CSV table of C-alpha atoms and ligand atoms in Angstrom, one decimal:
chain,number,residue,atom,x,y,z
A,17,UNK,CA,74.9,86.7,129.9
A,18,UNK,CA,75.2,84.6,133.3
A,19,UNK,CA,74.3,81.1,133.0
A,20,UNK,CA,74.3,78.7,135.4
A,21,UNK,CA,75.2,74.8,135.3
A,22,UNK,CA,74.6,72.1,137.6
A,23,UNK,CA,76.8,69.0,136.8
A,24,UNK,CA,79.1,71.6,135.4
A,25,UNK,CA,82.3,69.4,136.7
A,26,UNK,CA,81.1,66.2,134.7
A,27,UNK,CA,82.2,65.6,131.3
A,28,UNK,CA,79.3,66.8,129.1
A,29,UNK,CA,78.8,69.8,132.2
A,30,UNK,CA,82.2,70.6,131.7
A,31,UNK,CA,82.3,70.9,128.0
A,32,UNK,CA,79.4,73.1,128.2
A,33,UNK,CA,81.3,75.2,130.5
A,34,UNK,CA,84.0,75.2,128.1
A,35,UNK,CA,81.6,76.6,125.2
A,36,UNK,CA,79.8,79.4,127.3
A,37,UNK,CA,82.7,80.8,128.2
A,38,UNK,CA,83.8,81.0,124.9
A,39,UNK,CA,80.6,82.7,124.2
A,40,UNK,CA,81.7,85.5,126.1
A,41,UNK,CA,79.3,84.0,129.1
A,42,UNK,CA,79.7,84.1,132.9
A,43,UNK,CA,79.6,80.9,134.2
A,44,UNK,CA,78.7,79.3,137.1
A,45,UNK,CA,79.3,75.9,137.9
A,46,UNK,CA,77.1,73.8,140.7
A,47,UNK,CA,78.7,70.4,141.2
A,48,UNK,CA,79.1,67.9,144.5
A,49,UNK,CA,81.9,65.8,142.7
A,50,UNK,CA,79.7,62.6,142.9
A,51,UNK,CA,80.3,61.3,139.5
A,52,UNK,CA,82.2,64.6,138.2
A,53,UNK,CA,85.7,65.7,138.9
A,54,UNK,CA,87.7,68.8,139.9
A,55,UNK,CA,90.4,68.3,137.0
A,56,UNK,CA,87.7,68.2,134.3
A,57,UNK,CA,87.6,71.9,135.3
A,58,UNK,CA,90.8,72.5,136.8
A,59,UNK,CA,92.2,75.0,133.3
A,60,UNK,CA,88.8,77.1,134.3
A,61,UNK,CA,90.2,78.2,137.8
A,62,UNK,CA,91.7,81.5,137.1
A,63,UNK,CA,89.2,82.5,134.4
A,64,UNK,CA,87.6,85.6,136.0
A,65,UNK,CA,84.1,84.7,134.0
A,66,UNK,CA,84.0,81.1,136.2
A,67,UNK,CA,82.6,80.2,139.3
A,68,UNK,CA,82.6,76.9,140.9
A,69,UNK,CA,79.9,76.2,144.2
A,70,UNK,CA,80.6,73.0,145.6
A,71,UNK,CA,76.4,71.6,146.4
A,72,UNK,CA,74.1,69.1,146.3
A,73,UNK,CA,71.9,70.2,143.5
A,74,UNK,CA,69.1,68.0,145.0
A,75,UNK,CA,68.9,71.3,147.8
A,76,UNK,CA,67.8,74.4,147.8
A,77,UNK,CA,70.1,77.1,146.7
A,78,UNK,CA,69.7,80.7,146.2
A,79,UNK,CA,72.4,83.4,143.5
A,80,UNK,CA,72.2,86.4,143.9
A,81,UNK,CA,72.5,88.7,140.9
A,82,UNK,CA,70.7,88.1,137.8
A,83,UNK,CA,70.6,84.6,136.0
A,84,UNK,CA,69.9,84.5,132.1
A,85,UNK,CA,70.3,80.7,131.8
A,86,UNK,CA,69.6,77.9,133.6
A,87,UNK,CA,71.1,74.1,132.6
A,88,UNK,CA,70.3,71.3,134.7
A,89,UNK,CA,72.9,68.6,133.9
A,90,UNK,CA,73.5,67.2,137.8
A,91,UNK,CA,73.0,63.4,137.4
A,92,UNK,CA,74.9,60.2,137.8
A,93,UNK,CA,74.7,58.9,133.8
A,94,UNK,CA,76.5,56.1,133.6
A,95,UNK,CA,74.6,52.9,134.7
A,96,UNK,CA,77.4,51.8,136.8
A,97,UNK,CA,76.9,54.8,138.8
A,98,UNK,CA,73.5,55.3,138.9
A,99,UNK,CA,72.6,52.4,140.1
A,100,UNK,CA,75.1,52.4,142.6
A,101,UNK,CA,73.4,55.5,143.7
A,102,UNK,CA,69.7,55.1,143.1
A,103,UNK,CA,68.2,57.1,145.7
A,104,UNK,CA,70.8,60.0,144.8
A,105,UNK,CA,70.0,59.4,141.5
A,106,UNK,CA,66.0,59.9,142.1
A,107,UNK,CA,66.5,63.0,144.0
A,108,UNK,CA,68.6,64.8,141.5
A,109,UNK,CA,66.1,63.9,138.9
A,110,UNK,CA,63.1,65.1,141.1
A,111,UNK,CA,63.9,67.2,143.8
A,112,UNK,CA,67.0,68.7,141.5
A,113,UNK,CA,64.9,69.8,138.5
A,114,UNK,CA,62.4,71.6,140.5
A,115,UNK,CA,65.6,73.3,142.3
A,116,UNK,CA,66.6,74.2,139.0
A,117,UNK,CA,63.3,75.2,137.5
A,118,UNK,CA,62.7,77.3,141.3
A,119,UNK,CA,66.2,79.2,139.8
A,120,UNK,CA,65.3,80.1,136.4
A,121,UNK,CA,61.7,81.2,137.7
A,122,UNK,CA,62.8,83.4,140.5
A,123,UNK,CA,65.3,84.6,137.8
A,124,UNK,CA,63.3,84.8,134.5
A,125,UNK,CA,65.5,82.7,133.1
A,126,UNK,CA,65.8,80.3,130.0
A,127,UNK,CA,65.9,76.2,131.6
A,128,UNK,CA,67.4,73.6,129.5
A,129,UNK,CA,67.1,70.1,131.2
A,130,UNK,CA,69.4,67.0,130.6
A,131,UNK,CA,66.7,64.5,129.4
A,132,UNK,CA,68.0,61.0,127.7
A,133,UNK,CA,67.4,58.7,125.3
A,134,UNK,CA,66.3,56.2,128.3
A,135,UNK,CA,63.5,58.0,128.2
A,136,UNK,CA,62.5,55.6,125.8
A,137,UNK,CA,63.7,52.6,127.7
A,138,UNK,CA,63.9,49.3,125.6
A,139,UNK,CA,62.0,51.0,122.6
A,140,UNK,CA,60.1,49.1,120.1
A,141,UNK,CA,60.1,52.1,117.7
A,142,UNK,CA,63.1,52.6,115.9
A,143,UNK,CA,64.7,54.7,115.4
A,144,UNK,CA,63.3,56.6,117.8
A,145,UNK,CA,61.3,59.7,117.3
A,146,UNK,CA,60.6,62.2,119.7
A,147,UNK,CA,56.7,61.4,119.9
A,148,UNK,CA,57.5,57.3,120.9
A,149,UNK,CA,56.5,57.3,124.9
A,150,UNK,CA,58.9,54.6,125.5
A,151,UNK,CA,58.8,51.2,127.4
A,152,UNK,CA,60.3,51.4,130.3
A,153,UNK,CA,60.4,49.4,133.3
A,154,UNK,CA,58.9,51.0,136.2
A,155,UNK,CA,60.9,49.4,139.2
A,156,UNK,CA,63.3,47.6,137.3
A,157,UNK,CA,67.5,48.1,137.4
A,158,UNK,CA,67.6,51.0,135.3
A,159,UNK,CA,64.6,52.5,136.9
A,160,UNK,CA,66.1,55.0,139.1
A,161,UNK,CA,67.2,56.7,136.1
A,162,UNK,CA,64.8,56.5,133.6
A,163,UNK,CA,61.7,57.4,136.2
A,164,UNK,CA,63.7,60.3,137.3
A,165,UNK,CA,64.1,61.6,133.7
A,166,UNK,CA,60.8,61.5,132.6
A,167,UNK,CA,59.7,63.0,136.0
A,168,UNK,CA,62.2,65.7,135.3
A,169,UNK,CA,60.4,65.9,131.8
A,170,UNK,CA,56.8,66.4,133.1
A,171,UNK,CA,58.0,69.0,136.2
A,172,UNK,CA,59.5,70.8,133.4
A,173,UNK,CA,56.4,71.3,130.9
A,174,UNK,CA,54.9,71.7,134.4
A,175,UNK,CA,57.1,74.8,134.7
A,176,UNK,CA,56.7,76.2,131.5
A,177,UNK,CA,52.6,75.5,131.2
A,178,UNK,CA,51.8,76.8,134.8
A,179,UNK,CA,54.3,79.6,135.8
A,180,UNK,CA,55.6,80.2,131.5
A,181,UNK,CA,58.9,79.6,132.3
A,182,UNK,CA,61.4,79.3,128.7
A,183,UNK,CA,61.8,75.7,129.5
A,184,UNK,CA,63.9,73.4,126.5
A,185,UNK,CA,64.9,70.1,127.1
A,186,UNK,CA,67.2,67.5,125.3
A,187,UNK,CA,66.7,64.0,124.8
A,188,UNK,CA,70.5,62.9,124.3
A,189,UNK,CA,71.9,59.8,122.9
A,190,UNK,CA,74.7,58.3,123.7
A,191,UNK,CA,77.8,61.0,123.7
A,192,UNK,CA,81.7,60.5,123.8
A,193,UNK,CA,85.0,62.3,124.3
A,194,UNK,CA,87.8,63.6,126.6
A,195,UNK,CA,87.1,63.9,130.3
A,196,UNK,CA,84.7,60.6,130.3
A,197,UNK,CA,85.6,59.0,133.6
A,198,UNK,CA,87.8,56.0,132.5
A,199,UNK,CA,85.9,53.8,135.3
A,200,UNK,CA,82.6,55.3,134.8
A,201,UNK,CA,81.9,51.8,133.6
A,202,UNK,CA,80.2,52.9,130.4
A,203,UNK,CA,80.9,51.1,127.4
A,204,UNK,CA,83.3,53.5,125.5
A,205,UNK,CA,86.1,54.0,128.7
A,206,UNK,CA,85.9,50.4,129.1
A,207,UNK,CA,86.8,49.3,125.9
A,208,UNK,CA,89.4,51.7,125.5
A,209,UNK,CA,91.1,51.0,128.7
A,210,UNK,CA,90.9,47.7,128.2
A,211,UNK,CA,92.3,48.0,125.0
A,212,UNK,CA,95.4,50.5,126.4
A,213,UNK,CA,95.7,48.0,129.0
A,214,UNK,CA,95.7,44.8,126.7
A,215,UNK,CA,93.3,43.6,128.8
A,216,UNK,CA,90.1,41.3,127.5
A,217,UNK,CA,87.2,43.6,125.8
A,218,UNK,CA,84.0,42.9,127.6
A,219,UNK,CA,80.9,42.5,125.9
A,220,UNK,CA,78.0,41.9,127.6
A,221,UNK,CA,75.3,39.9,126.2
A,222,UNK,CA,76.3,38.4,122.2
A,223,UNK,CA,77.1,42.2,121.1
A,224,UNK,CA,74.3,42.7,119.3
A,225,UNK,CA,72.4,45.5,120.6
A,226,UNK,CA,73.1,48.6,119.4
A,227,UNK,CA,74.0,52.1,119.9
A,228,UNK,CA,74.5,55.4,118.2
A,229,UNK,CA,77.8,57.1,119.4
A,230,UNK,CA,78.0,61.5,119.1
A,231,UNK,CA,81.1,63.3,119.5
A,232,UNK,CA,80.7,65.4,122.6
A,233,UNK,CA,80.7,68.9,120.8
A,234,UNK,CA,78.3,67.7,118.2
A,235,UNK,CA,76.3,67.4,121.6
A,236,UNK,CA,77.0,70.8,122.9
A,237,UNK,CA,76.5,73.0,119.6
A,238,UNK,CA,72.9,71.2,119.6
A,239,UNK,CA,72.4,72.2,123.7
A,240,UNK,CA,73.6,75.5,122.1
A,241,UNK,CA,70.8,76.5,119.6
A,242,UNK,CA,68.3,74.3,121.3
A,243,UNK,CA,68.6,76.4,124.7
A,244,UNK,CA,68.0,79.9,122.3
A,245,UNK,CA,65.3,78.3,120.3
A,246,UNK,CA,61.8,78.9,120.5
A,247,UNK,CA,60.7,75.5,121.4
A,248,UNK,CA,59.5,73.9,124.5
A,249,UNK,CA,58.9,69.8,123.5
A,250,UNK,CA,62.0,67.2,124.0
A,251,UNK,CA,64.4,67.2,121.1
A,252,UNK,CA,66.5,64.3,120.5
A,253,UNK,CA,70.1,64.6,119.7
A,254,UNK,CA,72.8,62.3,118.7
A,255,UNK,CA,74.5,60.8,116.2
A,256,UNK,CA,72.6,58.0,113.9
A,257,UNK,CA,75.4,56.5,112.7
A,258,UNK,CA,74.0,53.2,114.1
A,259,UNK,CA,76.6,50.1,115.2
A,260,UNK,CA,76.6,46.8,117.5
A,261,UNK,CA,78.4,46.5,120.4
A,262,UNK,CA,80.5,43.9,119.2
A,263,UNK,CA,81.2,46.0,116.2
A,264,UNK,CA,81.9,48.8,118.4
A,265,UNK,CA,84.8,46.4,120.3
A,266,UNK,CA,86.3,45.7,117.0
A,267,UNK,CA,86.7,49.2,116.1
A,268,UNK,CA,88.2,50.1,119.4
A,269,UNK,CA,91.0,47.3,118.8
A,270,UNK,CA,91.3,48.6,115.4
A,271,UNK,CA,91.9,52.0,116.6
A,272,UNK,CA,94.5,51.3,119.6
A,273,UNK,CA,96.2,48.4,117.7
A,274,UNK,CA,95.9,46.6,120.4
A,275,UNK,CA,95.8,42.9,120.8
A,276,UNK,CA,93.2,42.1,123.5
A,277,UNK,CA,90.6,39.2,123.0
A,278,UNK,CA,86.8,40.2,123.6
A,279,UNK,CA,85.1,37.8,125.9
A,280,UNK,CA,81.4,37.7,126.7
A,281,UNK,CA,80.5,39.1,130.1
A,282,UNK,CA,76.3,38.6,131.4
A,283,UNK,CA,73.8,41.0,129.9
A,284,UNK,CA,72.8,43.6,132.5
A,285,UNK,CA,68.7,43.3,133.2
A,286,UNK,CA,66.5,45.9,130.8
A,287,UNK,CA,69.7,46.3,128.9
A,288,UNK,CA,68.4,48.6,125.5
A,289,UNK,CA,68.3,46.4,122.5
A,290,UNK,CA,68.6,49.1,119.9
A,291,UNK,CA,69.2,52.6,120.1
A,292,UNK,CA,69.0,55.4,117.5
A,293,UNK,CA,67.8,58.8,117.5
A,294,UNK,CA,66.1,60.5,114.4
A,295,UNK,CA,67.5,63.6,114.4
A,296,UNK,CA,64.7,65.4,111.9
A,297,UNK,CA,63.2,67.4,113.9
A,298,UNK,CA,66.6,69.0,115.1
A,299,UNK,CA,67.7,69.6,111.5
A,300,UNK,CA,64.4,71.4,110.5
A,301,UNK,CA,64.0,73.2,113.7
A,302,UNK,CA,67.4,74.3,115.0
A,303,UNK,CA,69.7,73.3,111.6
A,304,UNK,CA,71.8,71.0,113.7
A,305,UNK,CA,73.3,68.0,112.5
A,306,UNK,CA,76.3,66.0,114.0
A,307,UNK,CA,80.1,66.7,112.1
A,308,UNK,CA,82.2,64.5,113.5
A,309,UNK,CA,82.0,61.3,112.5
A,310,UNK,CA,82.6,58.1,114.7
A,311,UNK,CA,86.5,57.8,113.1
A,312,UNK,CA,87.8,61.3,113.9
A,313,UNK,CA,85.6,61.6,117.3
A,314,UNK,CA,87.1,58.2,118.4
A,315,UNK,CA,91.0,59.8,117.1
A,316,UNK,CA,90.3,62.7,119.5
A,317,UNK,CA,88.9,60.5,122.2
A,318,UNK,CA,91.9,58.2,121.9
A,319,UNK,CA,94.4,61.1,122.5
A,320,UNK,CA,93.2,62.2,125.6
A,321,UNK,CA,92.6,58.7,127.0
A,322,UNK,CA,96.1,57.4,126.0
A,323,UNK,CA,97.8,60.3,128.4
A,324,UNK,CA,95.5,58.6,131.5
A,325,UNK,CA,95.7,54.9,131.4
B,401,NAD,P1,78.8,62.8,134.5
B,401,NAD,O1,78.6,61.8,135.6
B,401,NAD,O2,80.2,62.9,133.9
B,401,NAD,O3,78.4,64.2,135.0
B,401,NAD,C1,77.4,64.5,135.9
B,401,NAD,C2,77.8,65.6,136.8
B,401,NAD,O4,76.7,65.9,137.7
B,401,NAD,C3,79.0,65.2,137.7
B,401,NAD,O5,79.9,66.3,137.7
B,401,NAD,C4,78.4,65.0,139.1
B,401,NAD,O6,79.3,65.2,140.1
B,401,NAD,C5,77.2,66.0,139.1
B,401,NAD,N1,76.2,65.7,140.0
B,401,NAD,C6,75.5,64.5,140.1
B,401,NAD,N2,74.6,64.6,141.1
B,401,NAD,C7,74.7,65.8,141.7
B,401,NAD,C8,74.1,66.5,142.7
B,401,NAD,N3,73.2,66.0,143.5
B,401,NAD,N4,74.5,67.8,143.0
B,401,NAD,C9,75.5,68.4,142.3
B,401,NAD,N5,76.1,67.8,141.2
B,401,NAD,C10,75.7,66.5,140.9
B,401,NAD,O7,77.8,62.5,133.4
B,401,NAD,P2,77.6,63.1,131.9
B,401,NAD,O8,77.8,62.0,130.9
B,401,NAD,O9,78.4,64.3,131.8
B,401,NAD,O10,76.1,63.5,131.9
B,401,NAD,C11,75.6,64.8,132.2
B,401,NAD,C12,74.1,64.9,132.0
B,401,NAD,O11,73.8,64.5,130.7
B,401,NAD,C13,73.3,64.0,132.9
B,401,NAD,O12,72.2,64.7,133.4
B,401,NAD,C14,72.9,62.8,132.1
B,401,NAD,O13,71.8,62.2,132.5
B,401,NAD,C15,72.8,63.5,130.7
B,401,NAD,N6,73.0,62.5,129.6
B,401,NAD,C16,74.3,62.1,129.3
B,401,NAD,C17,74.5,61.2,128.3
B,401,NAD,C18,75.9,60.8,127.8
B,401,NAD,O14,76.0,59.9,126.9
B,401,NAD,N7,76.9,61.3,128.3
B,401,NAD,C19,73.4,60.6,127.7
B,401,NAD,C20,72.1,61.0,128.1
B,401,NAD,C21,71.9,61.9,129.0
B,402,UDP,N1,78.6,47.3,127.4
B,402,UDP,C1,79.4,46.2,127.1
B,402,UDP,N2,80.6,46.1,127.8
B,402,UDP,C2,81.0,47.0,128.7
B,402,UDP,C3,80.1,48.1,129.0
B,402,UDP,C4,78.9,48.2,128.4
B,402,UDP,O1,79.1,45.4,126.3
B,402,UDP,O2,82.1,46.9,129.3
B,402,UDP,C5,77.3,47.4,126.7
B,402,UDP,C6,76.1,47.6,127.5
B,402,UDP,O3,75.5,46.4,127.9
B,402,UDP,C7,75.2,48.4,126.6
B,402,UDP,C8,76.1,49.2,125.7
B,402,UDP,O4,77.4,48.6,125.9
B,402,UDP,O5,74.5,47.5,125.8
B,402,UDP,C9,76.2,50.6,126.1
B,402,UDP,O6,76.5,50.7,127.5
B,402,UDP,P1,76.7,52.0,128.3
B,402,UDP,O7,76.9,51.6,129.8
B,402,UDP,O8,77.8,52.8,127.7
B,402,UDP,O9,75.5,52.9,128.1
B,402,UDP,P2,73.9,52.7,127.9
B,402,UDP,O10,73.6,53.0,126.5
B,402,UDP,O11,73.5,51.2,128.3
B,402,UDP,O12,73.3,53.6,128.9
């Protein structure tokens, strides 16, 4: 099989990369660096099975030979970046997912697109279930993203109603591990730099809004059935092991050792109060369930960050 992934040179994109290969995939990788990096796929290089075209996914782009799977996972995902890119961020989520839907169709291929648990914005339904339509701000801070995600949603059914293309997307939560940016600004490299650094732990706000933390391969193996399943409506996946932000910071000290402080920092506007996924409909449909718990994923996570700070 040949599968194609924009956003391949990101950290969840390169993972996947990592995982179809493995598969016994070709690979092609469609990344403009904004947010991604080269070294996240620098040991993929020489692998004869891997390609790497440096583009703008937001354009058009035409491969020739045949294409049996198409993964659209070109976006800026940390809030620090998206919003410093909102227009970018828009046109990858609009423009970009009908690239990426024009692919598969041209190619007969399977789609998967990179949908989020913003989706559901601040959500008073918790936790959330895939059938919640969310309540999200329309022109608000975070809006560049969420809009451009549930756009992506509705040109993908679009897709598969109209012109019956395989289409699957995933609603993720909140995912973790090596090749995270450490200044991507999101709430995990902070800490942990922080931490390695002794510097002060940030928290914005009092702490208390939550989150629900997966271990990035957890992630993948559910992209992984969920792409050769038989359904067509979001799925959410993530981990519902459910914890605080300032419960999160403690556990990050606990797990470096390190003596930082945490001080308070300004709650950023239409900042999530509570986030966690239920993840039935991914256990009865593709048998998926997370494995690695928040302890042994953060272990793992600490290894690769302690060789970068
Ligand atoms: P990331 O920033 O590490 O990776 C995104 C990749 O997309 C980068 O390599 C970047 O260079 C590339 N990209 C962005 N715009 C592009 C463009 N116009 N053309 C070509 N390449 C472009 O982020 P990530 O955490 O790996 O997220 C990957 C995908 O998963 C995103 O679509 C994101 O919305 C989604 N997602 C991630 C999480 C998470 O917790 N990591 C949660 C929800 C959704
Ligand atoms: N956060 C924090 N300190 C930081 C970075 C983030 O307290 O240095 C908080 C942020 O306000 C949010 C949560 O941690 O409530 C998760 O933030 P992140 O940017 O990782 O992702 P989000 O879930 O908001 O997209």
């Amino acid at each position: 099989m040949r599968t194609l992934i924009t956003g391949g040179a990101g950290f969840v994109g390169s993972h996947l990369c990592d995982r179809f290969l493995a598969e016994g995939h070709e690979v092609i990788c469609v990344d403009n660096f904004i947010t991604g990096r080269p070294t996240n796929i620098q040991h993929l290089r020489n692998d004869p099975d891997f390609q790497i075209i440096v583009h703008d996914a937001s354009e058009p782009l035409f491969v020739d030979g045949l294409i049996d799977n198409v993964l659209h996972f070109a976006s800026p995902a940390s809030p620090v970046d998206y919003v410093k890119s909102p227009i970018q961020t828009l046109k990858i989520g609009s423009l970009g997912t009908h690239v990426a839907l024009g692919i598969a169709k041209a190619h007969g291929a399977r789609f998967l697109l990179a949908s989020t648990s913003e989706v559901y914005g601040d959500p008073v339904v918790h936790p959330q279930t895939e059938d919640y339509w969310g309540n999200v701000n329309p022109v608000g801070e975070r809006s560049m993203y969420d809009e451009a995600k549930r756009f992506a949603e509705a040109m993908t059914m679009a897709y598969h109603r109209e012109h019956g293309v395989n289409t699957h997307i995933v609603r993720i939560f909140n995912t973790y591990g090596p090749r995270m940016r450490l200044d991507d600004g999101r709430v995990l490299p902070n800490f942990v730099g922080q931490a390695l650094r002794g510097e002060p732990l940030t928290v914005y706000g009092e702490g208390q809004q939550t989150r629900s933390f997966c271990y990035v391969t957890d992630l993948v193996d559910g992209i992984f059935r969920l792409l050769f399943s038989d359904y067509h409506l979001p799925v959410n996946i993530g981990n519902p092991s459910e914890i605080t932000i300032l419960q999160f910071a403690d556990e990050i000290l606990k797990h470096t050792g390190s003596k930082s402080t945490i001080v308070k920092r300004p709650l950023p506007p239409d900042d999530p109060k509570q986030r966690k996924p239920n993840i039935g409909l991914a256990q009865k449909l593709l048998g998926w369930e997370p494995k690695i718990d928040r302890q042994e994923g953060l272990k793992l996570t600490l290894d690769y960050f302690r060789t970068k700070v």
